[in-house]
Short mmCIF file of C-alpha atoms and ligand atoms in Angstrom, two decimals:
data_model
loop_
_atom_site.label_atom_id
_atom_site.label_comp_id
_atom_site.label_asym_id
_atom_site.label_seq_id
_atom_site.Cartn_x
_atom_site.Cartn_y
_atom_site.Cartn_z
CA UNK A 25 60.73 -50.69 39.59
CA UNK A 26 56.94 -50.83 39.63
CA UNK A 27 56.18 -47.13 39.55
CA UNK A 28 55.98 -44.59 36.76
CA UNK A 29 58.39 -41.66 36.48
CA UNK A 30 57.28 -38.60 34.53
CA UNK A 31 59.48 -35.50 34.23
CA UNK A 32 58.58 -32.01 33.07
CA UNK A 33 61.19 -30.01 31.21
CA UNK A 34 61.51 -26.74 29.38
CA UNK A 35 63.24 -23.37 29.32
CA UNK A 36 62.46 -20.78 31.99
CA UNK A 37 59.23 -18.98 31.12
CA UNK A 38 57.63 -22.03 29.51
CA UNK A 39 55.13 -22.18 32.37
CA UNK A 40 55.53 -25.86 33.20
CA UNK A 41 55.35 -25.27 36.96
CA UNK A 42 51.96 -23.56 36.54
CA UNK A 43 50.82 -26.35 34.20
CA UNK A 44 51.78 -28.93 36.83
CA UNK A 45 49.61 -27.18 39.43
CA UNK A 46 46.72 -27.09 36.96
CA UNK A 47 46.91 -30.75 35.95
CA UNK A 48 47.39 -32.12 39.46
CA UNK A 49 43.68 -32.46 40.39
CA UNK A 50 43.12 -34.45 37.19
CA UNK A 51 46.17 -36.71 37.47
CA UNK A 52 45.42 -37.35 41.11
CA UNK A 53 42.47 -39.31 39.79
CA UNK A 54 44.93 -41.93 38.52
CA UNK A 55 44.57 -45.37 40.08
CA UNK A 56 48.00 -45.10 41.65
CA UNK A 57 49.11 -42.55 44.20
CA UNK A 58 50.73 -39.51 42.57
CA UNK A 59 53.81 -37.87 44.10
CA UNK A 60 54.53 -34.40 42.70
CA UNK A 61 58.03 -33.09 43.36
CA UNK A 62 60.69 -30.80 41.93
CA UNK A 63 64.39 -30.29 41.33
CA UNK A 64 66.57 -28.91 42.60
CA UNK A 65 64.95 -29.76 45.91
CA UNK A 66 62.20 -32.14 46.91
CA UNK A 67 63.79 -33.17 50.20
CA UNK A 68 65.24 -31.12 53.05
CA UNK A 69 68.96 -31.08 52.26
CA UNK A 70 68.32 -30.78 48.52
CA UNK A 71 66.09 -27.77 49.19
CA UNK A 72 69.00 -26.25 51.11
CA UNK A 73 71.28 -26.87 48.13
CA UNK A 74 68.59 -25.22 45.97
CA UNK A 75 68.79 -22.07 48.09
CA UNK A 76 72.55 -21.96 47.61
CA UNK A 77 72.35 -22.49 43.84
CA UNK A 78 69.63 -19.92 43.19
CA UNK A 79 70.72 -17.17 45.62
CA UNK A 80 71.62 -14.07 43.53
CA UNK A 81 74.42 -13.18 45.94
CA UNK A 82 76.34 -16.41 45.26
CA UNK A 83 78.15 -15.01 42.23
CA UNK A 84 81.29 -17.07 42.97
CA UNK A 85 79.57 -20.34 41.99
CA UNK A 86 81.14 -21.28 38.65
CA UNK A 87 79.65 -23.61 36.05
CA UNK A 88 81.34 -26.78 37.26
CA UNK A 89 80.42 -26.11 40.89
CA UNK A 90 76.85 -25.44 39.80
CA UNK A 91 76.70 -28.71 37.85
CA UNK A 92 77.93 -30.69 40.86
CA UNK A 93 75.51 -28.97 43.24
CA UNK A 94 72.59 -29.90 40.97
CA UNK A 95 73.92 -33.46 40.79
CA UNK A 96 74.29 -33.68 44.57
CA UNK A 97 70.75 -32.37 45.09
CA UNK A 98 69.51 -34.84 42.47
CA UNK A 99 71.05 -37.86 44.16
CA UNK A 100 69.64 -36.96 47.57
CA UNK A 101 66.21 -36.35 46.12
CA UNK A 102 66.26 -39.59 44.18
CA UNK A 103 67.46 -41.73 47.08
CA UNK A 104 65.16 -40.27 49.69
CA UNK A 105 61.99 -39.57 47.80
CA UNK A 106 61.80 -40.76 44.21
CA UNK A 107 63.09 -44.33 44.54
CA UNK A 108 60.99 -45.23 47.59
CA UNK A 109 57.87 -43.92 45.81
CA UNK A 110 58.71 -45.75 42.58
CA UNK A 111 59.43 -48.97 44.46
CA UNK A 112 56.01 -48.63 46.08
CA UNK A 113 54.45 -48.45 42.61
CA UNK A 114 53.52 -44.77 42.73
CA UNK A 115 53.52 -42.18 39.95
CA UNK A 116 56.33 -39.68 40.52
CA UNK A 117 55.95 -36.46 38.56
CA UNK A 118 59.04 -34.32 38.80
CA UNK A 119 59.39 -30.67 37.75
CA UNK A 120 62.86 -30.80 36.13
CA UNK A 121 65.26 -33.76 36.23
CA UNK A 122 68.35 -35.00 34.33
CA UNK A 123 67.56 -33.15 31.10
CA UNK A 124 67.70 -29.76 32.86
CA UNK A 125 71.36 -30.39 33.63
CA UNK A 126 72.09 -31.35 30.02
CA UNK A 127 70.24 -28.30 28.65
CA UNK A 128 71.40 -25.70 31.22
CA UNK A 129 74.87 -26.88 32.22
CA UNK A 130 75.77 -28.94 29.15
CA UNK A 131 74.53 -26.54 26.49
CA UNK A 132 73.79 -23.29 28.34
CA UNK A 133 77.05 -23.24 30.29
CA UNK A 134 79.03 -24.98 27.55
CA UNK A 135 80.17 -27.82 29.80
CA UNK A 136 79.30 -30.29 27.05
CA UNK A 137 76.79 -33.10 26.87
CA UNK A 138 79.25 -35.89 27.53
CA UNK A 139 80.36 -34.79 30.98
CA UNK A 140 76.82 -33.94 32.05
CA UNK A 141 75.48 -37.28 30.81
CA UNK A 142 78.19 -39.01 32.77
CA UNK A 143 77.51 -37.06 35.96
CA UNK A 144 73.76 -37.61 35.61
CA UNK A 145 74.43 -41.33 35.30
CA UNK A 146 76.72 -41.23 38.34
CA UNK A 147 74.12 -39.35 40.41
CA UNK A 148 71.11 -41.44 39.40
CA UNK A 149 72.65 -44.85 38.67
CA UNK A 150 71.02 -44.53 35.27
CA UNK A 151 67.42 -43.83 36.33
CA UNK A 152 65.48 -42.39 33.39
CA UNK A 153 61.90 -41.11 33.17
CA UNK A 154 59.30 -43.30 31.47
CA UNK A 155 57.97 -40.13 29.86
CA UNK A 156 59.30 -36.59 29.62
CA UNK A 157 56.99 -33.74 28.72
CA UNK A 158 59.02 -31.02 27.07
CA UNK A 159 57.35 -27.59 27.12
CA UNK A 160 58.76 -25.76 24.15
CA UNK A 161 58.79 -21.98 23.77
CA UNK A 162 60.56 -19.47 21.58
CA UNK A 163 63.30 -17.70 23.55
CA UNK A 164 62.05 -14.16 22.90
CA UNK A 165 58.52 -15.04 23.99
CA UNK A 166 59.91 -16.76 27.09
CA UNK A 167 62.07 -13.80 28.04
CA UNK A 168 59.12 -11.46 27.64
CA UNK A 169 57.05 -13.65 29.97
CA UNK A 170 59.81 -13.82 32.57
CA UNK A 171 60.19 -10.06 32.64
CA UNK A 172 56.46 -9.51 32.84
CA UNK A 173 55.50 -12.16 35.38
CA UNK A 174 58.45 -12.75 37.59
CA UNK A 175 60.13 -9.40 38.21
CA UNK A 176 59.41 -9.97 41.91
CA UNK A 177 61.16 -13.33 42.15
CA UNK A 178 63.89 -13.32 39.57
CA UNK A 179 66.58 -15.82 40.59
CA UNK A 180 70.28 -15.96 39.79
CA UNK A 181 69.80 -18.21 36.77
CA UNK A 182 66.97 -16.05 35.38
CA UNK A 183 69.37 -13.15 35.25
CA UNK A 184 71.72 -14.88 32.84
CA UNK A 185 72.08 -13.42 29.39
CA UNK A 186 69.56 -13.97 26.65
CA UNK A 187 72.31 -15.88 24.87
CA UNK A 188 72.25 -18.55 27.55
CA UNK A 189 68.47 -18.89 27.23
CA UNK A 190 68.88 -19.43 23.51
CA UNK A 191 71.49 -22.14 24.04
CA UNK A 192 69.29 -23.87 26.60
CA UNK A 193 66.41 -24.06 24.16
CA UNK A 194 68.62 -25.29 21.33
CA UNK A 195 69.97 -27.89 23.74
CA UNK A 196 66.50 -29.10 24.64
CA UNK A 197 65.55 -29.43 20.98
CA UNK A 198 68.62 -31.58 20.37
CA UNK A 199 67.97 -33.78 23.40
CA UNK A 200 64.35 -34.30 22.35
CA UNK A 201 65.42 -35.26 18.83
CA UNK A 202 67.87 -37.84 20.23
CA UNK A 203 65.28 -39.74 22.29
CA UNK A 204 61.97 -39.35 20.49
CA UNK A 205 60.44 -42.33 22.26
CA UNK A 206 60.90 -40.77 25.71
CA UNK A 207 59.87 -37.18 24.92
CA UNK A 208 56.60 -35.57 23.98
CA UNK A 209 56.91 -31.95 22.89
CA UNK A 210 54.16 -29.57 23.93
CA UNK A 211 53.76 -26.10 22.41
CA UNK A 212 54.00 -23.87 25.50
CA UNK A 213 53.47 -20.63 23.59
CA UNK A 214 49.71 -21.36 23.49
CA UNK A 215 47.22 -20.18 26.13
CA UNK A 216 47.55 -21.82 29.54
CA UNK A 217 44.18 -23.57 29.01
CA UNK A 218 45.37 -25.11 25.75
CA UNK A 219 48.74 -26.17 27.19
CA UNK A 220 46.97 -27.80 30.15
CA UNK A 221 44.52 -29.57 27.81
CA UNK A 222 47.34 -30.84 25.56
CA UNK A 223 49.29 -32.08 28.58
CA UNK A 224 46.34 -34.02 29.98
CA UNK A 225 45.60 -35.49 26.58
CA UNK A 226 49.17 -36.78 26.28
CA UNK A 227 49.07 -38.31 29.76
CA UNK A 228 45.68 -39.94 29.31
CA UNK A 229 46.70 -41.39 25.98
CA UNK A 230 50.05 -42.70 27.17
CA UNK A 231 48.76 -44.13 30.45
CA UNK A 232 45.32 -45.11 29.29
CA UNK A 233 44.97 -48.06 31.67
CA UNK A 234 46.11 -46.01 34.65
CA UNK A 235 43.16 -43.60 34.73
P1 TYD B 313 62.98 -22.65 39.29
O1 TYD B 313 62.60 -21.41 39.98
O2 TYD B 313 62.52 -23.95 39.81
O3 TYD B 313 62.60 -22.52 37.74
P2 TYD B 313 61.36 -23.16 37.01
O4 TYD B 313 60.14 -22.81 37.83
O5 TYD B 313 61.37 -22.49 35.67
O6 TYD B 313 61.61 -24.63 36.93
O7 TYD B 313 64.57 -22.66 39.19
C1 TYD B 313 65.26 -23.72 38.74
C2 TYD B 313 66.37 -23.19 37.91
O8 TYD B 313 67.45 -24.11 37.94
C3 TYD B 313 65.97 -23.02 36.46
O9 TYD B 313 66.51 -21.82 35.96
C4 TYD B 313 66.66 -24.18 35.76
C5 TYD B 313 67.84 -24.45 36.64
N1 TYD B 313 68.34 -25.84 36.62
C6 TYD B 313 69.58 -26.11 36.04
O10 TYD B 313 70.24 -25.20 35.52
N2 TYD B 313 70.07 -27.38 36.08
C7 TYD B 313 69.39 -28.42 36.66
O11 TYD B 313 69.87 -29.56 36.67
C8 TYD B 313 68.12 -28.12 37.26
C9 TYD B 313 67.33 -29.21 37.92
C10 TYD B 313 67.62 -26.82 37.21
#
């Protein structure tokens, strides 16, 4: 594959989606074409699966069903959008990818890392990001932010207990420690300006010849 795959990860409330919007004008200056996308979603049917997963009324979706829906959405997204872009040598920057399933379903929902790793592998045929930016934030600070900023658009997964949020963060910290060469941890508790600046610095340093 000629392209570059960058994923953004972090607990809810870390602000990575906002950071992505802020850094886009700068990373669009890269020599290669940049394709921003997100999971679950990114392509039509995967966006439909996203609606099903996040709809607060779908309380009958259990953990295993949820895991498989994320995996199904991931495969569609990868086949239809990510792989063609990567084969064409583009930079794909994806808001959440395989590590979200490990952190949320593996740790948060207690399904275990092994089964989630396996299903991720099955869904992606082993595709891994070249770089993963992990936006780290203390769970209490994150929960405060979610309550303050997103009361109007709280989704089903946001409503889960604080306990789940804690497990997700612990999960992320373990994943990051396991693959230090793939991850760069960014302190997301700082001001948005500082988080954006840190993120751009990491990208420009890592892909120095691409800017
Ligand atoms: P979203 O509104 O996109 O959250 P954010 O803006 O914080 O990324 O909702 C995505 C939710 O889905 C989020 O709570 C994390 C969760 N998720 C999983 O649990 N497993 C996954 O594999 C993925 C991709 C997301």
